[in-house]
Coordinates of C-alpha atoms in Angstrom, one line a residue:
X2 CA 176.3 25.9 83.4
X3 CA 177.8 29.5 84.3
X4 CA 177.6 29.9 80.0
X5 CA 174.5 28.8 79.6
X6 CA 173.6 31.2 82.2
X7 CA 175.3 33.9 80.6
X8 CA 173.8 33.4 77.3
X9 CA 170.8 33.6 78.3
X10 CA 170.9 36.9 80.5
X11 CA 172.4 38.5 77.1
X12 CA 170.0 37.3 74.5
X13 CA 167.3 38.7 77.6
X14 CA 168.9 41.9 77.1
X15 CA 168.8 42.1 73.5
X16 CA 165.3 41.3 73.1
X17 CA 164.4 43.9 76.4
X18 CA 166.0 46.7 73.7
X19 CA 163.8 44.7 71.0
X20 CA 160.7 45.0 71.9
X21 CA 161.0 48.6 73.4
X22 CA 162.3 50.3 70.7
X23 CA 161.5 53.9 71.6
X24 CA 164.6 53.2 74.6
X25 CA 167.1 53.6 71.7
X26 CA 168.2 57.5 71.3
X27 CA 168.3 58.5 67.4
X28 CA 170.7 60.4 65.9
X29 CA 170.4 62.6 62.8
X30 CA 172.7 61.3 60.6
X31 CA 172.7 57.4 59.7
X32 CA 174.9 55.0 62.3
X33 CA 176.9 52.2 60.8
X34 CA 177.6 49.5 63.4
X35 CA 180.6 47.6 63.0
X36 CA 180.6 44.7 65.6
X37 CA 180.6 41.0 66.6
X38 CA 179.7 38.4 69.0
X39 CA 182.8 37.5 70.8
X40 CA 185.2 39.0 72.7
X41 CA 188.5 39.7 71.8
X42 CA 190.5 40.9 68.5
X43 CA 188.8 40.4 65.4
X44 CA 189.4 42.9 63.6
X45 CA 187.1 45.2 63.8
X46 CA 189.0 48.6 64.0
X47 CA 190.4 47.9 61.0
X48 CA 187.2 47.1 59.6
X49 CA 186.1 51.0 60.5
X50 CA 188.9 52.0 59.4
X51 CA 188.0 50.5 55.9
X52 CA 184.7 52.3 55.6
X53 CA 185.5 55.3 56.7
X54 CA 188.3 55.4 53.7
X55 CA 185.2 54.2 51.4
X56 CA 182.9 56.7 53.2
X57 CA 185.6 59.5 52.5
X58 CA 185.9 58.7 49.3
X59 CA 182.3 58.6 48.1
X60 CA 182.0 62.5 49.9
X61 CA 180.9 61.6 53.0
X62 CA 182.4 63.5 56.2
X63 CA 182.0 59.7 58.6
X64 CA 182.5 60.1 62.5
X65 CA 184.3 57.3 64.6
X66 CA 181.9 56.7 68.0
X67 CA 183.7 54.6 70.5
X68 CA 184.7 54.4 74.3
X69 CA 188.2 54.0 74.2
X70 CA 188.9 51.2 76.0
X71 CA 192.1 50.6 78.6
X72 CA 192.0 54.8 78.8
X73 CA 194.3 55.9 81.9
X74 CA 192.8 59.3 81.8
X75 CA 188.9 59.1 80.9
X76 CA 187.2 62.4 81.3
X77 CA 184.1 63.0 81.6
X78 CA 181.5 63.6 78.7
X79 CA 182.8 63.3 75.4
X80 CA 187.2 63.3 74.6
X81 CA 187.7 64.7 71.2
X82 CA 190.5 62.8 70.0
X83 CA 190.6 64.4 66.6
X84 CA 188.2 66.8 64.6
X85 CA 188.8 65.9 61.2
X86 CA 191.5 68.6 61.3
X87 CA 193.8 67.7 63.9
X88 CA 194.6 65.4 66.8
X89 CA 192.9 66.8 69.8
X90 CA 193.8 64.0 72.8
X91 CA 196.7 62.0 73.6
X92 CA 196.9 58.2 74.4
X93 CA 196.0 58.9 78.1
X94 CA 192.8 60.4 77.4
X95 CA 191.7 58.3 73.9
X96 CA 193.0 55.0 74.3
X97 CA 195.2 53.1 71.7
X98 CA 192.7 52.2 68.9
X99 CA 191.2 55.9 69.0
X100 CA 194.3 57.3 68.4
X101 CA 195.5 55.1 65.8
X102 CA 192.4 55.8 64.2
X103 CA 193.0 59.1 64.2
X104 CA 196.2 59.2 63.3
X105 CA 195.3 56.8 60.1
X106 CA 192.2 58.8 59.3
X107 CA 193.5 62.7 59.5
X108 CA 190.0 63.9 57.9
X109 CA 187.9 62.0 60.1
X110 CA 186.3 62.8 63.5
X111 CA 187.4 60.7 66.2
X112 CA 184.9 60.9 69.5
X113 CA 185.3 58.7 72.8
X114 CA 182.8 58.6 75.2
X115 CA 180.7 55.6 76.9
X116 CA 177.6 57.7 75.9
X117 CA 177.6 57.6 72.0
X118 CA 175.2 59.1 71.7
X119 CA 176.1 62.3 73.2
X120 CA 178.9 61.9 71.3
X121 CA 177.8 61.9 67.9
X122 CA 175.5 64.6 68.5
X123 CA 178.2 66.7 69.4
X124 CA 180.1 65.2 66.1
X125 CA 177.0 66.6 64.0
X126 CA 176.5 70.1 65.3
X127 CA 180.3 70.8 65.9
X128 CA 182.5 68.8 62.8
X129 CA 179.5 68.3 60.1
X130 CA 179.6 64.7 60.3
X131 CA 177.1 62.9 57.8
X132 CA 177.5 59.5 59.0
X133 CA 178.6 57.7 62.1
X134 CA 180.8 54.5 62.3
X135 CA 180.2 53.0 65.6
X136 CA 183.4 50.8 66.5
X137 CA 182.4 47.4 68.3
X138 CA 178.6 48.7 68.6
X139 CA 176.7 45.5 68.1
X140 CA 176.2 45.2 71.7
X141 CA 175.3 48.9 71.9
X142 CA 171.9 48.9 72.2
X143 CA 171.0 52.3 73.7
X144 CA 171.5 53.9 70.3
X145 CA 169.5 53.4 67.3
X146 CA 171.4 52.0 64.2
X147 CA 170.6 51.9 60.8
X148 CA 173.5 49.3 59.8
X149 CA 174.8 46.3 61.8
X150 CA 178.0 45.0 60.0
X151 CA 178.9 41.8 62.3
X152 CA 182.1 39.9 62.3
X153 CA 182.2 36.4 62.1
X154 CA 185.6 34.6 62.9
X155 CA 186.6 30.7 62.0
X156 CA 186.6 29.9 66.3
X157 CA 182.9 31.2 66.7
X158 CA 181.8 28.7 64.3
X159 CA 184.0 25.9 66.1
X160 CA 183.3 26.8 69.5
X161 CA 180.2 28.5 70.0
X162 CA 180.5 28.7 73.7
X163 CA 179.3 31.9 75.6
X164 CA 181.2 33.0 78.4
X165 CA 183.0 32.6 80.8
X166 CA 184.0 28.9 79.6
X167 CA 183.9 30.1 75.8
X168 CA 184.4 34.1 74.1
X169 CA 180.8 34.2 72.7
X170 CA 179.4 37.5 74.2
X171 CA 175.6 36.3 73.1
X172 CA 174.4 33.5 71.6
X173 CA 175.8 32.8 68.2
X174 CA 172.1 32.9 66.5
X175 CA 171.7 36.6 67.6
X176 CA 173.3 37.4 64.3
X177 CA 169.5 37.2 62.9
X178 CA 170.0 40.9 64.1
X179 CA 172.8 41.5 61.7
X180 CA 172.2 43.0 57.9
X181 CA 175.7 41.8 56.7
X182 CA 178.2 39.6 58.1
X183 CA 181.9 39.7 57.1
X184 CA 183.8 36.3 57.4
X185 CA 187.3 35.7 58.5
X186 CA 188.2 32.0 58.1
X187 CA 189.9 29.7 55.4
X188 CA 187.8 28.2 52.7
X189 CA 187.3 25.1 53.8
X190 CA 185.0 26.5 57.0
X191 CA 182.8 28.5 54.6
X192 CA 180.5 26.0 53.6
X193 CA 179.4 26.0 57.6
X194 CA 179.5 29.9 57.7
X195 CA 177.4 30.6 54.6
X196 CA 175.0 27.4 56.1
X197 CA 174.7 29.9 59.2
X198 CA 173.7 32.6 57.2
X199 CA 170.9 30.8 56.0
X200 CA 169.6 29.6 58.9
X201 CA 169.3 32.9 60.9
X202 CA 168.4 34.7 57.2
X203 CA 171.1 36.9 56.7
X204 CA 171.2 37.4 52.7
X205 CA 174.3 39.4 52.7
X206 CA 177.9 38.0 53.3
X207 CA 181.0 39.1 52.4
X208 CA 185.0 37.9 53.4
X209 CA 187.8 39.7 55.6
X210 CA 190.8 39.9 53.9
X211 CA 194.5 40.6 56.0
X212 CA 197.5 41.6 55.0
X213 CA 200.1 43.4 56.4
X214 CA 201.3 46.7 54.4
X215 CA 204.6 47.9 53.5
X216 CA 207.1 48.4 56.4
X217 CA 208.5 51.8 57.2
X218 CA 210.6 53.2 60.2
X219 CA 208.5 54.4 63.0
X220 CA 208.4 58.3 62.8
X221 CA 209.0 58.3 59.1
X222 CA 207.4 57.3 56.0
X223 CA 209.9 55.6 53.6
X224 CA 209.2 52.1 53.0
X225 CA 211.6 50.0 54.8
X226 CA 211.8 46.5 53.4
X227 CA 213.6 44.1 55.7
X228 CA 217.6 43.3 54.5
X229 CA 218.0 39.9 53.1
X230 CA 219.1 38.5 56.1
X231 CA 218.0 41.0 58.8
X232 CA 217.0 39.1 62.4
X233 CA 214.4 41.1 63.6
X234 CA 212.6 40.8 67.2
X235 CA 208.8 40.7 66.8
X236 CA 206.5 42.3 69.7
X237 CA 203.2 42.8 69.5
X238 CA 200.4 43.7 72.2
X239 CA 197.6 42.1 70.8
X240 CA 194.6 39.9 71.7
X241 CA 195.9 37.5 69.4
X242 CA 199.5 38.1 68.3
X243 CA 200.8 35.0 66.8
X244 CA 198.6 35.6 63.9
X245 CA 201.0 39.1 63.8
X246 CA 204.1 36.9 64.3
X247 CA 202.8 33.8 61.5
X248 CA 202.1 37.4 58.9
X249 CA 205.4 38.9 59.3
X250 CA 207.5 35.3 58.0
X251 CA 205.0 34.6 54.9
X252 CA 205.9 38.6 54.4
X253 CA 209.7 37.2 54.1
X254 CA 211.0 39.0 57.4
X255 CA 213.7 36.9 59.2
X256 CA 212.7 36.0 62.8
X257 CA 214.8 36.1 65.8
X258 CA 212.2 36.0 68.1
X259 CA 209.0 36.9 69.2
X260 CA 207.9 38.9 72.3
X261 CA 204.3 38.6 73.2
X262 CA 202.7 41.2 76.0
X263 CA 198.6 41.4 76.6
X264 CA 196.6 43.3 74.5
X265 CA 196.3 47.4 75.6
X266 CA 199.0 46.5 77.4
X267 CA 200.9 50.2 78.3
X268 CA 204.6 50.0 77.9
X269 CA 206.9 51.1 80.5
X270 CA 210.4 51.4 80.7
X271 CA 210.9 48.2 82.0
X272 CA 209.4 46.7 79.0
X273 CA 212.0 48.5 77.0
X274 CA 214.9 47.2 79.1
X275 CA 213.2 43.5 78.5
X276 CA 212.8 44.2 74.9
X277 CA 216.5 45.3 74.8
X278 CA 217.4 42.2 76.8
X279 CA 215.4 40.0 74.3
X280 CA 216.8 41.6 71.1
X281 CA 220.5 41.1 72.3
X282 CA 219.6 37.0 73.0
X283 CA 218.1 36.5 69.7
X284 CA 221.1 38.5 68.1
X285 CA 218.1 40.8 66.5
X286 CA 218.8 43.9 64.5
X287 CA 215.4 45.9 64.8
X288 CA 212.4 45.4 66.4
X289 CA 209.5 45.2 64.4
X290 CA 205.5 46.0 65.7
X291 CA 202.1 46.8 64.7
X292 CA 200.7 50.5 64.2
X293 CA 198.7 50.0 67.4
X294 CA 201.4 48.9 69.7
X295 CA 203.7 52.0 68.3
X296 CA 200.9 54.3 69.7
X297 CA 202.0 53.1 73.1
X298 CA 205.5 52.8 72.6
X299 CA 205.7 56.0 70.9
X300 CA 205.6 57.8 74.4
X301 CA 208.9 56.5 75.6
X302 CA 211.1 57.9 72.9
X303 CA 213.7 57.8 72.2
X304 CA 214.2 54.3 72.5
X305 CA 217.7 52.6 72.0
X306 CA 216.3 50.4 69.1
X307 CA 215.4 50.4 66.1
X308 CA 211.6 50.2 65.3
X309 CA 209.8 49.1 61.9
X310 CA 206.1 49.2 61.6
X311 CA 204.3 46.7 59.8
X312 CA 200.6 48.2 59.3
X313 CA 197.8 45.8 58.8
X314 CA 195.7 46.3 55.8
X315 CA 192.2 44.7 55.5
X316 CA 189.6 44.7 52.4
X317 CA 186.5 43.5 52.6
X318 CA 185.7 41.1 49.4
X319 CA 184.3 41.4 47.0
X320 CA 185.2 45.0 47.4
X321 CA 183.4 46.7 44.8
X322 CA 179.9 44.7 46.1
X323 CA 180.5 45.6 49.1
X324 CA 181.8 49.4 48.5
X325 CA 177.9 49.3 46.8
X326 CA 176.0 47.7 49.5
X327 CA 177.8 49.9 52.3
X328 CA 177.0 53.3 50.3
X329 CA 173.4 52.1 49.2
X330 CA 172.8 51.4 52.6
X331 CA 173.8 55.0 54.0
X332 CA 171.4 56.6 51.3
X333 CA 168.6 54.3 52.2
X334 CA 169.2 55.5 55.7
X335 CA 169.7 59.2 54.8
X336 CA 166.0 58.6 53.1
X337 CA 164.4 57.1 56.3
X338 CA 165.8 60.0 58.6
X339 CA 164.3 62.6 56.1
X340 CA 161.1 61.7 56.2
X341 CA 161.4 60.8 60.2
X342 CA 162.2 64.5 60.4
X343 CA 159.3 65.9 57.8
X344 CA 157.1 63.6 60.1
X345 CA 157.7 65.5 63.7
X346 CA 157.7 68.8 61.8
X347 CA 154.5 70.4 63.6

């Protein structure tokens, strides 16, 4: 009952926005939306990482809008966590994800603030910024965008419950809003997702692809493949870690044990003490962790073990259909903003 409930007071919401369309602020520059429908990891940071390497690459100077979740120090307005240059905010003030966004992504504006929209004006006028990438903005609807790249996961097609007795944020045939969805699941649940996208008439599709990267120390950047042999202690603060844990064995890295903690979650010095503890049980050499979980670990340094980072890589297949569609889509939007402009020129 509550989900039904739930559902509908968020499809209400969404077509509230939809049929008042002057409520949504516009920015300048084109927004690319990078979102989904459920709550939870799913990958889309490193989705926005993605296209802000692809924007980057085709010339484009793309700004990362998001509100930095789990911050312990929000300020108000808009937190600068890096202007293209350098980083401008800590982990207090941007959050995890921000800041390993903008420690991946040196030449790209990161901005945090719950208003986006103040925050990508300020990413125009200040930093240049021809495009924005809004991280988990599908929900967003105060600001106007010109590209809603949804993310579709193997559990939303098996259980598409809205909450609180499923993850589904809105019901799963709001993704009639979407212009491309990106699939994550194995092959044989495909069939049902491409079904999907023909019943709520979304025409472009593409797959999620994860891998994890080569392993290096933390603070350094030499590749550090695992010793035959080596027993390493996994931990990983993420909303869904064992798929971190199952990654790291098909990589060939020797298990000793796994350490799971909730995702965000802020490290402390007794978490190093139980990580110690945990290492010594499993007889573990190093510790190994995600990118994002080093971000908070970082701050306790030094630490008394070792620590390997295994970054996760994601494409988006195929990639040079989608690299087209994504920059075809920008220029389309550049177009439409133009003439908006010549149009309230008095």
């Amino acid at each position: 009952m509550l989900d039904r409930l739930y559902a509908a007071a968020a499809l209400a919401r969404r077509r509230w926005y939809e049929r008042r369309p002057e409520r949504r602020r516009r920015l300048d520059r084109p927004v690319v939306s990078v979102g989904n429908v459920s709550v939870g990891g799913s990958g889309k940071t490193p989705v926005t990482a993605c296209l802000a390497r692809l924007l980057l690459d085709a010339g484009h100077v793309p700004s990362i809008l998001t509100r930095g979740y789990a911050r312990r120090d929000p300020a108000p307005g808009v937190t600068v966590v890096s202007d293209g240059k350098q980083l401008r905010a800590g982990i207090d003030q941007a959050g995890d994800e921000p800041l390993m966004l903008a420690r991946a992504l040196p030449a790209a504006p990161v901005l945090v603030s719950s208003d986006r929209y103040l925050a990508g004006q300020l990413a125009e006028r200040r930093f240049g910024c021809t495009v924005h990438l809004l991280d988990d903005g599908f929900q967003h609807f105060g600001l106007h965008r010109d590209v809603d790249l949804v993310l579709v996961g193997q559990e939303e097609l098996e259980s598409p419950v809205a909450l609180p007795r499923g993850r589904l944020r809105e019901p799963i045939d709001v993704l009639r809003s979407a212009d491309a969805l990106v699939f994550e699941m194995v092959d044989a649940a495909l069939p049902v997702a491409l079904a999907l996208a023909e019943r709520v008439g979304v025409t472009r599709c593409f797959r999620l692809r994860r891998a994890l990267g080569r392993p290096r120390l933390a603070g350094g950047d030499a590749a550090t493949a695992p010793a035959e042999g080596t027993r390493v202690l996994a931990v990983a603060g993420l909303a869904r870690p064992q798929g971190f844990f199952s990654a790291l064995a098909v990589e060939g890295w020797t298990l000793a044990g796994q350490l799971a903690f909730p995702d965000h979650h802020r490290f402390g010095e007794a978490d190093v003490r139980r990580i110690l503890g945990a290492m010594r049980e499993a007889r573990a050499g190093m510790v190994v962790t995600t990118e994002k979980d080093w971000v908070r670990l970082q701050p306790l340094e030094p630490l008394p073990f070792t620590v390997a980072l295994a970054p996760l890589e994601v494409t988006v297949e195929p990639p040079d259909t989608f690299r087209e569609w994504l920059l075809a889509s920008v220029g389309q939007a550049v177009g439409r903003a133009s003439r908006l402009s010549k149009n309230r020129e008095p």
